[in-house]
């Protein structure tokens, strides 16, 4: 039986994430990545104190400070 390969192991992420340093654009706005769990990013938005969860493939990298 073939070994099961997780999606997070088979797909290379589009960019490296450094917590509290990487700024991204999501559909909810611009923010800083505060937490990462496999391909899910938790982004604290700049215009509010709200934290949103988004997929790394749906967020566009702005910069890493």
GROMACS .gro file of N, CA and C in nm:
model
  195
    1UNK      N    1   0.085  -0.118   0.000
    1UNK     CA    2   0.000   0.000   0.000
    1UNK      C    3   0.090   0.125   0.000
    2UNK      N    4   0.063   0.222  -0.087
    2UNK     CA    5   0.148   0.341  -0.093
    2UNK      C    6   0.135   0.426   0.033
    3UNK      N    7   0.244   0.493   0.064
    3UNK     CA    8   0.246   0.580   0.182
    3UNK      C    9   0.162   0.705   0.155
    4UNK      N   10   0.081   0.742   0.251
    4UNK     CA   11  -0.003   0.861   0.236
    4UNK      C   12   0.083   0.986   0.248
    5UNK      N   13   0.069   1.076   0.151
    5UNK     CA   14   0.143   1.202   0.152
    5UNK      C   15   0.045   1.314   0.182
    6UNK      N   16   0.073   1.389   0.286
    6UNK     CA   17  -0.014   1.501   0.320
    6UNK      C   18   0.000   1.611   0.216
    7UNK      N   19  -0.107   1.687   0.197
    7UNK     CA   20  -0.103   1.795   0.100
    7UNK      C   21   0.004   1.897   0.135
    8UNK      N   22   0.022   1.923   0.264
    8UNK     CA   23   0.121   2.021   0.306
    8UNK      C   24   0.264   1.974   0.277
    9UNK      N   25   0.284   1.844   0.263
    9UNK     CA   26   0.417   1.791   0.232
    9UNK      C   27   0.440   1.784   0.082
   10UNK      N   28   0.335   1.776   0.003
   10UNK     CA   29   0.351   1.759  -0.140
   10UNK      C   30   0.353   1.891  -0.217
   11UNK      N   31   0.306   1.997  -0.156
   11UNK     CA   32   0.298   2.127  -0.224
   11UNK      C   33   0.399   2.221  -0.162
   12UNK      N   34   0.477   2.287  -0.247
   12UNK     CA   35   0.568   2.388  -0.195
   12UNK      C   36   0.492   2.519  -0.180
   13UNK      N   37   0.511   2.582  -0.067
   13UNK     CA   38   0.441   2.707  -0.042
   13UNK      C   39   0.501   2.818  -0.128
   14UNK      N   40   0.420   2.916  -0.165
   14UNK     CA   41   0.468   3.020  -0.256
   14UNK      C   42   0.572   3.114  -0.194
   15UNK      N   43   0.580   3.122  -0.062
   15UNK     CA   44   0.678   3.209   0.004
   15UNK      C   45   0.699   3.164   0.147
   16UNK      N   46   0.812   3.205   0.205
   16UNK     CA   47   0.844   3.175   0.345
   16UNK      C   48   0.771   3.272   0.436
   17UNK      N   49   0.724   3.224   0.548
   17UNK     CA   50   0.652   3.307   0.644
   17UNK      C   51   0.734   3.320   0.771
   18UNK      N   52   0.756   3.444   0.814
   18UNK     CA   53   0.818   3.470   0.944
   18UNK      C   54   0.713   3.537   1.030
   19UNK      N   55   0.684   3.475   1.144
   19UNK     CA   56   0.577   3.526   1.229
   19UNK      C   57   0.608   3.666   1.278
   20UNK      N   58   0.506   3.750   1.281
   20UNK     CA   59   0.511   3.890   1.325
   20UNK      C   60   0.603   3.977   1.239
   21UNK      N   61   0.649   3.927   1.124
   21UNK     CA   62   0.735   4.005   1.035
   21UNK      C   63   0.683   4.009   0.892
   22UNK      N   64   0.602   3.911   0.854
   22UNK     CA   65   0.554   3.900   0.717
   22UNK      C   66   0.420   3.971   0.702
   23UNK      N   67   0.413   4.065   0.607
   23UNK     CA   68   0.289   4.137   0.578
   23UNK      C   69   0.229   4.079   0.450
   24UNK      N   70   0.097   4.057   0.454
   24UNK     CA   71   0.027   3.998   0.341
   24UNK      C   72  -0.101   4.077   0.313
   25UNK      N   73  -0.152   4.058   0.191
   25UNK     CA   74  -0.283   4.112   0.154
   25UNK      C   75  -0.380   3.994   0.149
   26UNK      N   76  -0.491   4.006   0.220
   26UNK     CA   77  -0.596   3.905   0.216
   26UNK      C   78  -0.721   3.970   0.157
   27UNK      N   79  -0.827   3.894   0.142
   27UNK     CA   80  -0.951   3.953   0.091
   27UNK      C   81  -1.014   4.048   0.192
   28UNK      N   82  -0.972   4.038   0.320
   28UNK     CA   83  -1.024   4.126   0.425
   28UNK      C   84  -0.940   4.251   0.444
   29UNK      N   85  -0.821   4.255   0.386
   29UNK     CA   86  -0.734   4.371   0.400
   29UNK      C   87  -0.589   4.333   0.419
   30UNK      N   88  -0.509   4.432   0.459
   30UNK     CA   89  -0.365   4.413   0.479
   30UNK      C   90  -0.338   4.384   0.625
   31UNK      N   91  -0.245   4.291   0.651
   31UNK     CA   92  -0.214   4.259   0.789
   31UNK      C   93  -0.083   4.185   0.805
   32UNK      N   94  -0.051   4.150   0.929
   32UNK     CA   95   0.072   4.081   0.966
   32UNK      C   96   0.039   3.939   1.011
   33UNK      N   97   0.118   3.843   0.965
   33UNK     CA   98   0.097   3.703   1.002
   33UNK      C   99   0.141   3.684   1.147
   34UNK      N  100   0.049   3.634   1.230
   34UNK     CA  101   0.080   3.613   1.372
   34UNK      C  102   0.096   3.465   1.406
   35UNK      N  103   0.040   3.377   1.323
   35UNK     CA  104   0.046   3.233   1.352
   35UNK      C  105   0.031   3.157   1.222
   36UNK      N  106   0.096   3.040   1.214
   36UNK     CA  107   0.083   2.954   1.096
   36UNK      C  108   0.064   2.810   1.140
   37UNK      N  109  -0.037   2.746   1.083
   37UNK     CA  110  -0.061   2.603   1.106
   37UNK      C  111  -0.073   2.538   0.969
   38UNK      N  112   0.030   2.465   0.930
   38UNK     CA  113   0.047   2.407   0.797
   38UNK      C  114   0.022   2.515   0.692
   39UNK      N  115  -0.083   2.504   0.611
   39UNK     CA  116  -0.103   2.604   0.506
   39UNK      C  117  -0.198   2.718   0.549
   40UNK      N  118  -0.243   2.716   0.673
   40UNK     CA  119  -0.333   2.821   0.722
   40UNK      C  120  -0.255   2.930   0.793
   41UNK      N  121  -0.287   3.054   0.758
   41UNK     CA  122  -0.224   3.171   0.821
   41UNK      C  123  -0.328   3.244   0.905
   42UNK      N  124  -0.285   3.293   1.020
   42UNK     CA  125  -0.368   3.379   1.102
   42UNK      C  126  -0.310   3.519   1.090
   43UNK      N  127  -0.389   3.611   1.036
   43UNK     CA  128  -0.342   3.744   1.000
   43UNK      C  129  -0.413   3.848   1.086
   44UNK      N  130  -0.335   3.931   1.155
   44UNK     CA  131  -0.391   4.042   1.233
   44UNK      C  132  -0.398   4.162   1.140
   45UNK      N  133  -0.519   4.209   1.114
   45UNK     CA  134  -0.539   4.318   1.018
   45UNK      C  135  -0.490   4.450   1.075
   46UNK      N  136  -0.434   4.534   0.986
   46UNK     CA  137  -0.380   4.663   1.028
   46UNK      C  138  -0.490   4.763   1.063
   47UNK      N  139  -0.600   4.763   0.988
   47UNK     CA  140  -0.704   4.865   1.008
   47UNK      C  141  -0.797   4.835   1.125
   48UNK      N  142  -0.787   4.714   1.181
   48UNK     CA  143  -0.867   4.678   1.299
   48UNK      C  144  -0.787   4.578   1.381
   49UNK      N  145  -0.836   4.548   1.499
   49UNK     CA  146  -0.767   4.451   1.584
   49UNK      C  147  -0.817   4.309   1.560
   50UNK      N  148  -0.883   4.289   1.448
   50UNK     CA  149  -0.940   4.158   1.415
   50UNK      C  150  -0.834   4.065   1.358
   51UNK      N  151  -0.842   3.937   1.393
   51UNK     CA  152  -0.754   3.835   1.337
   51UNK      C  153  -0.838   3.744   1.248
   52UNK      N  154  -0.791   3.722   1.125
   52UNK     CA  155  -0.863   3.637   1.031
   52UNK      C  156  -0.776   3.517   0.994
   53UNK      N  157  -0.842   3.408   0.958
   53UNK     CA  158  -0.772   3.289   0.913
   53UNK      C  159  -0.786   3.281   0.762
   54UNK      N  160  -0.675   3.258   0.694
   54UNK     CA  161  -0.677   3.247   0.549
   54UNK      C  162  -0.577   3.142   0.504
   55UNK      N  163  -0.595   3.093   0.384
   55UNK     CA  164  -0.504   2.996   0.326
   55UNK      C  165  -0.384   3.068   0.268
   56UNK      N  166  -0.265   3.009   0.278
   56UNK     CA  167  -0.144   3.074   0.228
   56UNK      C  168  -0.151   3.098   0.077
   57UNK      N  169  -0.228   3.016   0.006
   57UNK     CA  170  -0.240   3.031  -0.138
   57UNK      C  171  -0.336   3.143  -0.177
   58UNK      N  172  -0.417   3.192  -0.082
   58UNK     CA  173  -0.508   3.302  -0.109
   58UNK      C  174  -0.454   3.437  -0.064
   59UNK      N  175  -0.342   3.436   0.008
   59UNK     CA  176  -0.282   3.560   0.058
   59UNK      C  177  -0.162   3.595  -0.028
   60UNK      N  178  -0.148   3.723  -0.060
   60UNK     CA  179  -0.036   3.769  -0.142
   60UNK      C  180   0.067   3.837  -0.053
   61UNK      N  181   0.192   3.801  -0.070
   61UNK     CA  182   0.301   3.856   0.010
   61UNK      C  183   0.328   4.001  -0.029
   62UNK      N  184   0.338   4.090   0.071
   62UNK     CA  185   0.378   4.228   0.047
   62UNK      C  186   0.526   4.243   0.077
   63UNK      N  187   0.565   4.213   0.202
   63UNK     CA  188   0.704   4.227   0.242
   63UNK      C  189   0.729   4.148   0.370
   64UNK      N  190   0.857   4.122   0.396
   64UNK     CA  191   0.901   4.065   0.523
   64UNK      C  192   0.996   4.165   0.585
   65UNK      N  193   0.961   4.214   0.703
   65UNK     CA  194   1.040   4.318   0.769
   65UNK      C  195   1.164   4.257   0.831
   0.00000   0.00000   0.00000
